[in-house]
XYZ file of C-alpha atoms in Angstrom:
708
model
C -2.595 -23.581 42.588
C -0.962 -20.475 41.135
C 2.673 -20.020 40.238
C 4.566 -16.873 39.211
C 3.889 -17.754 35.577
C 0.139 -17.259 36.022
C 0.764 -13.666 37.109
C 3.020 -12.756 34.188
C 1.609 -10.054 31.909
C 0.714 -10.965 28.350
C 3.507 -8.657 27.205
C 5.933 -11.225 28.625
C 3.977 -14.296 27.567
C 3.706 -13.110 23.960
C 7.404 -12.282 23.707
C 8.893 -15.598 24.860
C 12.618 -16.234 25.175
C 12.132 -19.826 24.051
C 9.540 -21.840 22.150
C 8.944 -25.596 22.048
C 7.150 -26.925 18.961
C 5.493 -30.201 19.913
C 4.958 -32.298 16.832
C 7.633 -30.425 14.849
C 8.296 -31.859 11.417
C 9.831 -31.091 8.055
C 6.647 -32.335 6.368
C 4.836 -29.246 5.064
C 1.552 -31.129 4.734
C 1.320 -31.245 8.539
C 0.360 -28.447 10.917
C 3.500 -29.009 12.968
C 5.689 -28.948 9.892
C 4.342 -25.669 8.507
C 4.366 -23.997 11.885
C 7.941 -25.065 12.646
C 9.230 -23.906 9.264
C 7.633 -20.448 9.445
C 8.908 -19.959 12.996
C 12.455 -20.455 11.714
C 11.861 -18.594 8.459
C 11.006 -15.296 10.155
C 14.200 -15.277 12.228
C 12.754 -15.566 15.694
C 15.613 -14.617 18.003
C 14.836 -16.911 20.915
C 15.675 -20.568 21.484
C 13.642 -23.126 19.522
C 13.109 -26.645 20.852
C 11.568 -28.987 18.228
C 9.898 -31.954 19.973
C 9.960 -35.107 17.838
C 11.050 -38.458 19.278
C 11.610 -39.911 15.809
C 14.266 -37.475 14.528
C 17.670 -36.258 15.708
C 17.495 -32.947 13.831
C 14.910 -30.948 11.916
C 16.047 -28.224 9.520
C 19.439 -28.396 11.183
C 18.228 -27.968 14.778
C 18.638 -30.618 17.464
C 15.347 -32.265 18.387
C 14.163 -33.526 21.765
C 12.108 -36.644 22.440
C 9.857 -34.907 24.999
C 9.348 -31.642 26.798
C 11.240 -33.029 29.811
C 14.394 -33.390 27.691
C 14.709 -29.707 26.719
C 17.670 -27.819 28.225
C 15.292 -25.612 30.178
C 11.583 -25.073 30.534
C 10.325 -23.211 27.448
C 8.422 -19.985 27.892
C 5.952 -20.986 25.185
C 4.817 -24.310 23.788
C 2.711 -24.802 20.683
C 1.057 -28.028 19.616
C -1.230 -29.538 17.014
C -1.744 -33.016 18.436
C -4.670 -35.446 18.256
C -7.279 -34.333 20.774
C -6.837 -37.301 23.101
C -3.134 -36.518 23.588
C -3.494 -32.839 24.422
C -4.368 -33.129 28.123
C -1.356 -35.274 29.035
C 0.992 -33.114 26.981
C -0.279 -29.908 28.574
C 0.080 -31.458 32.029
C 3.689 -32.412 31.235
C 4.493 -28.948 29.867
C 2.937 -27.232 32.874
C 4.834 -29.467 35.287
C 8.050 -28.719 33.380
C 7.486 -24.998 33.982
C 6.191 -23.746 30.624
C 4.569 -20.360 31.057
C 2.131 -20.402 28.132
C 0.811 -22.724 25.458
C -1.025 -22.551 22.143
C -3.364 -25.436 21.324
C -4.201 -25.624 17.618
C -6.247 -28.816 18.026
C -10.032 -28.548 17.651
C -13.021 -30.705 18.692
C -13.160 -29.499 22.286
C -16.004 -27.225 23.431
C -16.634 -26.520 19.760
C -17.755 -30.157 19.399
C -20.252 -30.578 22.237
C -20.480 -31.530 25.937
C -17.836 -34.288 25.855
C -15.308 -31.954 24.259
C -16.205 -29.201 26.722
C -15.539 -31.505 29.671
C -12.135 -32.454 28.257
C -11.343 -28.799 27.550
C -11.974 -27.943 31.198
C -9.667 -30.738 32.277
C -6.934 -29.378 29.992
C -7.301 -25.899 31.471
C -7.203 -27.314 35.004
C -4.036 -29.263 34.221
C -2.340 -26.070 33.015
C -3.677 -23.904 35.838
C -2.316 -26.320 38.450
C 1.138 -24.964 37.627
C 0.151 -21.451 36.541
C 0.432 -22.091 32.814
C -1.762 -19.935 30.529
C -3.396 -21.210 27.339
C -4.435 -19.787 23.969
C -7.121 -21.863 22.260
C -7.864 -24.678 21.746
C -9.308 -24.615 18.218
C -7.209 -21.615 17.220
C -4.688 -20.814 14.519
C -2.104 -19.338 16.825
C -0.165 -16.121 16.914
C 1.575 -13.783 14.454
C 3.672 -11.077 16.105
C 5.706 -9.159 13.512
C 7.204 -6.787 16.076
C 8.628 -9.794 17.945
C 9.419 -11.694 14.707
C 7.393 -14.505 16.223
C 5.117 -16.639 14.049
C 3.366 -19.514 15.782
C 0.771 -20.137 13.108
C 0.361 -22.858 10.507
C -1.558 -20.810 7.933
C 0.057 -20.726 4.476
C -0.572 -16.952 4.569
C 2.494 -16.443 6.771
C 4.803 -18.020 4.187
C 6.008 -14.593 3.021
C 9.535 -13.215 2.525
C 9.279 -10.679 5.341
C 6.667 -9.670 7.884
C 5.293 -6.123 7.630
C 5.389 -4.292 10.938
C 2.710 -1.679 11.630
C 0.984 -0.499 14.831
C -2.254 -2.420 14.171
C -3.253 -5.139 16.614
C -5.811 -7.753 15.567
C -7.657 -10.222 17.794
C -9.874 -12.759 16.053
C -12.245 -15.448 17.211
C -11.765 -17.127 13.830
C -8.385 -18.561 12.928
C -9.157 -19.052 9.246
C -10.376 -15.458 9.001
C -7.188 -14.216 10.649
C -5.082 -16.067 8.086
C -7.217 -14.844 5.191
C -7.063 -11.211 6.296
C -3.328 -11.431 6.907
C -2.925 -12.656 3.334
C -5.121 -9.918 1.823
C -3.550 -7.241 3.986
C -0.029 -8.273 3.026
C -0.785 -7.712 -0.638
C -2.064 -4.202 0.172
C 0.965 -3.332 2.272
C -0.935 -3.477 5.559
C 1.118 -4.754 8.489
C 0.499 -5.578 12.129
C 2.020 -5.419 15.558
C 0.313 -8.613 16.733
C -2.399 -10.952 15.390
C -3.958 -13.465 17.769
C -6.507 -16.201 17.092
C -8.257 -16.912 20.406
C -10.280 -19.977 19.389
C -12.475 -21.375 22.147
C -11.124 -18.928 24.771
C -10.882 -21.753 27.283
C -8.407 -19.714 29.349
C -7.077 -16.488 27.839
C -9.931 -14.696 26.069
C -10.495 -11.859 23.647
C -10.616 -9.196 26.359
C -7.232 -10.328 27.711
C -5.632 -9.590 24.361
C -7.490 -6.306 23.903
C -6.129 -5.224 27.278
C -2.641 -6.217 26.132
C -3.034 -4.150 22.939
C -4.232 -1.132 24.927
C -1.061 -1.315 27.017
C 1.254 -2.219 24.130
C 3.333 0.782 23.081
C 3.771 -0.705 19.600
C 0.017 -0.745 18.884
C -1.978 2.373 17.934
C -5.223 0.903 16.555
C -7.050 -2.197 17.816
C -9.052 -4.427 15.461
C -11.217 -7.353 16.496
C -13.441 -9.989 14.963
C -15.997 -11.043 17.588
C -18.457 -13.913 17.709
C -19.325 -13.720 21.399
C -18.183 -11.702 24.406
C -17.196 -13.764 27.399
C -16.905 -10.969 30.014
C -19.274 -8.128 29.037
C -18.552 -5.713 31.880
C -14.831 -6.029 31.303
C -15.480 -5.295 27.629
C -17.083 -1.992 28.655
C -14.201 -1.127 30.978
C -11.632 -1.878 28.272
C -13.515 0.253 25.742
C -13.159 3.185 28.126
C -9.487 2.434 28.681
C -8.850 2.279 24.930
C -10.599 5.623 24.522
C -8.576 7.153 27.353
C -5.387 5.828 25.745
C -6.332 7.441 22.417
C -6.446 4.084 20.638
C -9.343 3.576 18.217
C -11.024 0.182 18.665
C -12.627 -1.203 15.496
C -14.813 -4.312 15.549
C -16.674 -6.654 13.233
C -19.313 -8.703 15.028
C -20.696 -11.933 13.593
C -24.432 -12.542 13.949
C -25.514 -8.955 13.334
C -28.823 -10.058 11.849
C -29.744 -12.271 14.815
C -32.190 -10.182 16.840
C -32.869 -12.861 19.389
C -34.548 -16.200 18.672
C -36.304 -16.529 22.025
C -39.992 -15.780 22.251
C -40.628 -12.210 23.381
C -43.393 -11.023 25.683
C -43.316 -7.654 23.931
C -41.941 -6.004 20.800
C -39.223 -4.460 22.956
C -37.254 -7.674 23.407
C -37.334 -8.661 19.747
C -36.421 -5.186 18.521
C -33.589 -4.817 21.034
C -31.939 -8.185 20.463
C -28.456 -9.267 21.431
C -26.709 -7.464 18.559
C -28.659 -4.256 19.160
C -27.634 -4.379 22.821
C -23.961 -4.695 21.938
C -24.282 -1.993 19.277
C -25.730 0.378 21.869
C -22.775 -0.248 24.175
C -20.297 0.260 21.334
C -21.941 3.529 20.305
C -21.768 4.801 23.867
C -18.102 3.810 24.264
C -16.916 4.630 20.685
C -16.028 1.102 19.666
C -16.556 1.452 15.906
C -18.591 -1.427 14.503
C -18.064 -2.298 10.842
C -19.588 -4.871 8.520
C -16.538 -6.166 6.652
C -13.208 -7.209 8.216
C -11.104 -6.004 5.275
C -12.757 -2.577 5.430
C -11.902 -2.563 9.138
C -8.231 -3.153 8.381
C -8.253 -0.522 5.615
C -9.583 2.015 8.119
C -6.982 0.914 10.680
C -4.212 1.417 8.118
C -5.508 4.929 7.373
C -5.746 5.774 11.066
C -2.172 4.753 11.807
C -0.944 6.625 8.718
C -2.789 9.749 9.908
C -3.036 9.443 13.690
C -5.650 11.451 15.602
C -7.127 12.981 12.442
C -10.887 13.603 12.432
C -12.836 13.066 9.214
C -16.226 14.674 8.588
C -16.084 16.383 5.186
C -14.043 15.301 2.171
C -12.788 16.760 -1.084
C -13.010 14.451 -4.083
C -10.276 14.332 -6.729
C -11.197 12.284 -9.771
C -10.085 11.564 -13.315
C -13.676 11.142 -14.497
C -16.665 13.458 -14.369
C -18.957 10.455 -14.123
C -16.824 8.978 -11.378
C -17.078 12.258 -9.479
C -20.873 12.340 -9.766
C -21.255 8.746 -8.600
C -18.855 9.384 -5.735
C -20.825 12.453 -4.644
C -24.032 10.393 -4.640
C -22.482 7.645 -2.551
C -20.989 10.131 -0.096
C -24.406 11.695 0.374
C -26.014 8.313 1.043
C -23.208 7.480 3.490
C -23.738 10.720 5.404
C -20.306 12.097 4.483
C -20.193 15.788 3.596
C -18.521 17.353 0.574
C -16.227 20.207 1.567
C -17.327 23.687 0.516
C -13.994 24.975 -0.717
C -13.082 28.489 0.365
C -12.737 31.474 -1.965
C -8.940 31.361 -1.922
C -8.923 27.658 -2.811
C -11.381 28.111 -5.665
C -9.369 31.055 -6.990
C -6.200 28.988 -6.905
C -7.847 26.095 -8.740
C -9.398 28.439 -11.318
C -5.915 29.215 -12.627
C -5.573 25.587 -13.746
C -9.140 24.430 -14.501
C -11.870 25.327 -16.930
C -14.911 27.048 -15.455
C -16.849 24.738 -13.147
C -14.229 21.983 -13.233
C -12.319 23.132 -10.159
C -15.219 22.682 -7.772
C -15.736 19.748 -5.444
C -15.606 17.034 -6.880
C -12.523 18.208 -8.763
C -12.293 16.617 -12.205
C -8.597 16.544 -13.065
C -9.595 15.859 -16.666
C -11.137 19.335 -16.800
C -7.819 21.185 -16.524
C -6.991 23.971 -18.944
C -4.854 23.136 -21.993
C -2.001 25.224 -20.616
C -2.262 23.833 -17.063
C 0.920 22.894 -15.262
C 2.311 19.445 -16.055
C 2.190 18.436 -12.382
C -1.518 19.202 -12.143
C -2.154 16.309 -9.750
C 0.356 17.613 -7.208
C -0.803 21.224 -7.476
C -4.466 20.258 -7.153
C -3.868 18.034 -4.124
C -1.791 20.689 -2.396
C -4.317 23.467 -2.969
C -7.436 21.517 -1.992
C -5.927 19.747 1.002
C -4.673 23.064 2.353
C -8.270 24.305 2.470
C -9.380 24.564 6.130
C -12.663 22.794 5.355
C -11.047 19.684 3.877
C -10.679 16.828 6.349
C -9.631 14.214 3.776
C -8.835 13.955 0.105
C -10.656 11.111 -1.661
C -8.685 10.273 -4.809
C -11.017 8.384 -7.172
C -8.885 7.140 -10.060
C -10.151 5.583 -13.278
C -8.385 4.258 -16.371
C -6.964 7.661 -17.278
C -3.672 7.996 -19.175
C -0.652 7.544 -16.931
C -2.550 6.472 -13.813
C 0.734 5.701 -11.977
C 2.141 9.137 -12.790
C -0.983 10.951 -11.668
C -1.126 8.863 -8.489
C 2.470 9.794 -7.674
C 1.722 13.464 -8.355
C -1.275 13.479 -6.009
C 0.810 11.800 -3.321
C 3.516 14.452 -3.769
C 0.983 17.259 -3.417
C -0.564 15.689 -0.347
C 2.852 15.430 1.283
C 3.704 19.110 0.837
C 3.798 21.311 3.903
C 0.943 23.520 2.705
C -1.417 20.510 2.711
C -0.889 20.152 6.447
C -0.599 16.385 6.515
C -4.282 15.931 5.650
C -5.381 12.304 5.183
C -5.887 10.851 1.732
C -7.661 7.706 0.630
C -7.160 6.382 -2.891
C -9.901 4.469 -4.715
C -8.194 2.430 -7.428
C -11.124 1.574 -9.682
C -9.123 0.107 -12.622
C -7.926 -3.483 -12.623
C -4.518 -4.445 -14.010
C -3.983 -0.956 -15.470
C -3.664 0.418 -11.943
C -1.341 -2.305 -10.642
C 1.772 -0.046 -10.920
C -0.131 2.753 -9.171
C -1.112 0.412 -6.338
C 2.543 -0.527 -5.942
C 3.439 3.163 -5.632
C 0.900 3.514 -2.828
C 2.158 0.404 -1.061
C 5.751 1.655 -1.221
C 4.743 5.046 0.174
C 2.534 3.539 2.869
C -0.603 5.291 1.597
C -4.048 3.768 2.200
C -6.107 2.641 -0.761
C -9.162 0.547 -1.584
C -10.409 -0.878 -4.857
C -14.101 0.060 -4.835
C -16.276 2.991 -3.850
C -18.257 0.701 -1.545
C -15.075 -0.033 0.407
C -14.245 3.663 0.517
C -17.690 4.509 1.906
C -17.338 1.857 4.619
C -13.949 3.268 5.634
C -15.230 6.853 5.679
C -18.392 5.963 7.633
C -16.293 4.247 10.274
C -13.826 7.134 10.415
C -16.632 9.681 10.750
C -18.296 7.624 13.489
C -15.065 7.666 15.472
C -14.430 11.345 14.683
C -17.845 12.676 15.721
C -18.116 10.722 18.966
C -19.389 12.693 21.948
C -18.605 11.616 25.488
C -21.883 10.758 27.213
C -22.962 13.145 29.930
C -23.143 12.051 33.536
C -26.511 10.359 34.028
C -28.658 12.082 36.647
C -31.940 10.792 38.050
C -34.853 13.213 37.568
C -35.211 15.172 40.799
C -38.869 14.232 41.273
C -38.382 10.502 40.619
C -37.802 8.368 43.730
C -36.255 4.905 43.411
C -38.736 2.436 41.949
C -40.380 -0.182 44.126
C -40.159 -3.421 42.152
C -43.542 -5.132 41.674
C -44.133 -8.829 42.178
C -42.862 -11.176 39.501
C -45.088 -12.067 36.613
C -46.974 -10.462 33.761
C -48.544 -7.176 34.823
C -51.945 -6.025 33.663
C -52.168 -2.833 31.638
C -53.345 -0.959 34.729
C -50.462 -2.316 36.826
C -48.010 -1.551 34.026
C -49.241 2.028 33.882
C -48.991 2.306 37.646
C -45.344 1.281 37.341
C -44.833 3.993 34.713
C -46.585 6.434 37.007
C -43.989 5.757 39.703
C -41.401 7.035 37.247
C -43.405 10.150 36.420
C -44.348 9.110 32.880
C -47.812 10.502 31.990
C -50.517 7.871 31.374
C -54.184 8.167 30.449
C -56.850 7.496 33.070
C -58.784 4.230 32.996
C -61.350 2.178 34.873
C -61.835 -1.609 34.934
C -65.417 -2.586 34.183
C -67.159 -5.963 33.874
C -70.548 -5.046 32.437
C -72.243 -2.479 30.245
C -73.820 -0.748 33.271
C -70.426 -0.444 34.996
C -68.989 0.927 31.761
C -71.683 3.608 31.519
C -71.095 4.660 35.149
C -67.323 4.847 34.572
C -67.853 6.873 31.386
C -69.531 9.542 33.484
C -66.330 9.906 35.518
C -63.887 9.772 32.600
C -65.784 11.715 29.961
C -66.027 11.034 26.242
C -64.388 10.193 23.847
C -63.290 6.832 25.214
C -61.355 3.707 24.297
C -62.421 0.195 25.313
C -59.951 -2.713 25.627
C -60.357 -6.329 26.645
C -58.374 -7.345 29.744
C -57.101 -10.922 29.766
C -53.861 -12.564 30.886
C -54.243 -14.862 27.868
C -54.421 -12.093 25.237
C -51.258 -10.117 24.531
C -52.114 -8.438 21.223
C -55.660 -7.223 21.876
C -56.339 -5.737 18.445
C -55.734 -9.141 16.812
C -58.892 -10.535 18.443
C -61.080 -7.459 18.113
C -60.303 -6.446 21.663
C -59.821 -2.698 21.061
C -62.516 -0.133 20.246
C -61.619 3.518 19.592
C -63.600 6.725 19.314
C -66.560 5.899 21.536
C -68.510 9.185 21.858
C -71.735 8.355 23.758
C -73.378 5.775 26.015
C -75.297 4.051 23.218
C -72.118 3.595 21.252
C -70.405 2.297 24.382
C -72.988 -0.428 24.913
C -72.939 -1.444 21.247
C -69.144 -1.562 20.995
C -68.852 -3.595 24.204
C -71.321 -6.187 22.884
C -69.460 -6.456 19.576
C -66.171 -6.838 21.399
C -67.497 -9.606 23.646
C -68.690 -11.549 20.618
C -65.456 -11.023 18.660
C -63.190 -12.058 21.531
C -65.327 -15.115 22.322
C -64.987 -16.251 18.715
C -61.273 -15.446 18.247
C -60.055 -16.573 21.685
C -62.717 -18.867 23.161
C -60.431 -20.264 25.882
C -59.135 -16.905 27.113
C -60.006 -15.916 30.670
C -61.593 -12.446 30.534
C -60.839 -10.354 33.627
C -62.932 -7.449 32.417
C -62.690 -4.446 30.139
C -60.563 -1.339 30.479
C -62.395 1.897 29.730
C -59.893 4.664 29.070
C -59.749 8.317 28.156
C -58.936 8.625 24.456
C -55.879 10.813 24.117
C -54.929 12.666 20.969
C -51.475 13.010 19.473
C -49.675 13.815 16.251
C -47.267 10.854 16.233
C -47.112 7.423 17.855
C -43.798 6.146 19.212
C -42.793 3.028 21.087
C -40.620 3.282 24.178
C -39.559 0.210 26.078
C -37.026 -1.260 28.438
C -35.523 -4.667 29.009
C -32.646 -6.424 30.671
C -30.035 -7.708 28.257
C -28.425 -10.937 29.549
C -24.920 -9.543 28.972
C -25.089 -5.775 29.338
C -27.977 -5.245 31.730
C -30.704 -2.622 31.553
C -31.452 -1.011 28.188
C -34.086 1.364 26.851
C -35.641 1.405 23.369
C -37.337 4.147 21.339
C -38.757 3.899 17.845
C -41.665 4.253 15.457
C -44.724 2.948 17.271
C -48.332 1.984 16.803
C -49.219 -0.656 14.231
C -46.053 0.118 12.223
C -43.599 -0.993 14.898
C -42.892 -4.433 13.404
C -43.128 -3.270 9.806
C -40.654 -0.373 10.074
C -38.418 -1.706 12.872
C -37.194 1.857 13.193
C -35.648 1.760 16.656
C -32.703 2.979 18.670
C -31.328 1.196 21.726
C -29.531 2.909 24.605
C -27.878 1.507 27.726
C -29.772 2.474 30.873
C -29.746 4.840 32.592
C -29.220 7.373 29.845
C -28.818 11.141 29.764
C -31.117 13.617 27.957
C -28.558 14.500 25.267
C -28.055 10.854 24.302
C -31.812 10.256 24.318
C -32.342 13.273 22.057
C -29.681 12.110 19.581
C -31.344 8.695 19.456
C -34.762 10.215 18.716
C -33.353 12.550 16.076
C -31.650 9.619 14.328
C -34.928 7.716 13.795
C -36.374 7.462 10.293
C -39.594 9.023 11.597
C -37.693 11.967 13.133
C -38.752 14.382 10.345
C -42.349 13.956 11.566
C -41.311 15.524 14.868
C -40.413 18.764 13.100
C -42.782 21.440 11.823
C -44.197 20.901 8.346
C -47.099 22.145 6.149
C -48.520 24.517 8.727
C -48.289 22.141 11.670
C -45.922 23.117 14.457
C -43.098 20.972 15.867
C -43.896 18.159 18.284
C -42.884 17.949 21.926
C -39.480 16.269 21.632
C -38.637 17.390 25.171
C -41.510 15.277 26.496
C -40.310 12.251 24.516
C -36.770 12.692 25.841
C -38.102 13.002 29.395
C -40.103 9.764 29.013
C -37.033 7.918 27.687
C -34.831 9.156 30.547
C -37.426 8.244 33.184
C -37.998 4.802 31.671
C -34.240 4.248 31.580
C -34.007 4.961 35.310
C -36.966 2.646 35.932
C -35.067 -0.074 34.056
C -31.918 0.710 36.024
C -33.813 0.381 39.303
C -35.278 -2.994 38.343
C -31.876 -4.251 37.274
C -30.314 -3.012 40.524
C -33.057 -4.770 42.474
C -31.971 -8.055 40.843
C -35.476 -8.929 39.672
C -33.937 -10.945 36.840
C -35.271 -10.643 33.324
C -37.841 -7.928 32.636
C -39.617 -6.226 29.743
C -41.612 -2.997 29.725
C -43.334 -1.584 26.675
C -45.276 1.591 25.990
C -46.926 1.404 22.582
C -48.043 3.891 21.667
C -46.608 6.913 23.377
C -48.724 9.651 21.771
C -46.683 12.760 21.074
C -48.472 16.102 20.985
C -47.515 19.550 19.742
C -44.590 21.316 21.364
C -45.374 22.259 24.954
C -48.346 19.856 25.177
C -46.426 16.771 26.288
C -46.700 13.068 25.493
C -48.843 10.381 27.076
C -48.628 6.585 27.339
C -51.966 5.087 26.276
C -51.054 1.384 26.264
C -48.467 -0.479 28.282
C -47.460 -3.947 29.287
C -44.732 -5.240 31.561
C -43.288 -8.517 32.726
C -41.038 -8.866 35.741
C -38.946 -12.011 36.126
C -38.724 -14.976 33.762
C -41.389 -15.460 31.124
């Protein structure tokens, strides 16, 4: 049964007029005690109802023996009770008319099937009266803009909350508390922080949607362990983009590429994280490795809204620091600004020859340079049209605080145009006063070059995003007819590729040497011979592939050797026959594949192929169907991409043919997904790429339709 409360927006639920703290106490060793104290400490303006049958007052406020005794139904209840008491308490709160509740208690679905069953009963008890729940197994809520702290972490025991338009949703409560603590010391504030815990009712996407709609939030941050509603995630990413709100995310389990057995390389290379990464790249959700770097980037983005960062100008107090910074920027793919003639001329008035270039070594100023050299340098270089951001790399130079203040002054001047700055405070205690200056002025800083590179990579990723083109099916490609479920032979796999218009080499199935010789007359030499068996996936591992067969005598000999090798290596394998194929040439071998991701549906893969596929693991994953421009960017981002270009007298390779194969395979994957065939994997390895204008051809393929 629904009630009006179940239809209330999160904006209302997270800004309650009254809060009941069940298990309130003055004992700061207890969850309820710490939570109750911090709620009062931060001057929440609504009514507070402490629930404690053993006390008349707590910290001067009247207590109530139960939720039924409160003057009115509270908008929000929060509790940290023993697990076995939670269900009855939630039922009582819901019946009383509470609109929302936070359950700190753990050991529900996070503790196995019994806990999951109880968790579902708790949710049902709340839903019967339209009550919404956060948690269980969460650390609660910190909402500085509402002066509402419903969290027991010692991190919130601070004199005053810092308000800033950064929203943070975390699937880890302890991580939320830790990051709040670190951020506070760096002067980073928030609009709202929410720990979602087990997401038994309200889930991560609910709070992301709230932050998209919240006028007091400009940048969305999230720590994600698992996505409960994948398609909604995609829709919200598009809404965040349309609203002009960057969405930054750290995902746990990035190194888990799928533990299930894979029929092909495609599934293992395009694991669960790769699938999510592909979606995030398409929708401009910026994935980062470290949560603190994520918050540092968020702080910079709210300080300099809508600024794009591609190239930077480095200001440093150390020549060595400048050189190291330039190296790290190059490795991170961040460009150094080529300062214009007017900028260089302006700097030359204050710097010795060569010292006013980028990186700018402030220590290389002329003896008679102006005393406010930091301010003048920052103003001149930031005013340069090519400078997107000033990276201030400070070492243990004399008067670090004074120089920091000067650079900040120069950056703030009108001529600098409000360009972003990021300070790298390399010293330890010596730079403490300088850090305080930056905190007071609301300027973003980090303490290491590694952190700076992470921030700049994320900012550039967001800045250089290109909206994907509308996906269009190739005009000559009809909808795919899904084959029967099961593992397809190589011939059947190639026939499936042929439906999509992907070129394949010709082949014949033979069962004897005489049949092979007859087929060779039709196909022509040179030829390739492969064993055909449903029990042999990797044919080369058992001696089941022979290349470069140039005449009939060689064909008979190689077939006999193969029969002996396969019989020894795989004596129980059922041999269907042998595939005799035209041997196709090519300058480079790639792998292209497709699969259905359990969460995000059809996806296509491209990467370095042949025998190096597992060694290099040089792949890109794209949601299917994809457009030619996205496919081309994916190919050009591969480590083997330089081999596609002309070099040492050899012309460029046919990238257009590779892009066409990727697009067609992506539509094939889309068709299979739309036909609801269930799980599927398709792999072409190798796709042989020829010189420009000569195309590409699939010379080996396998496919599986339906469950393994």
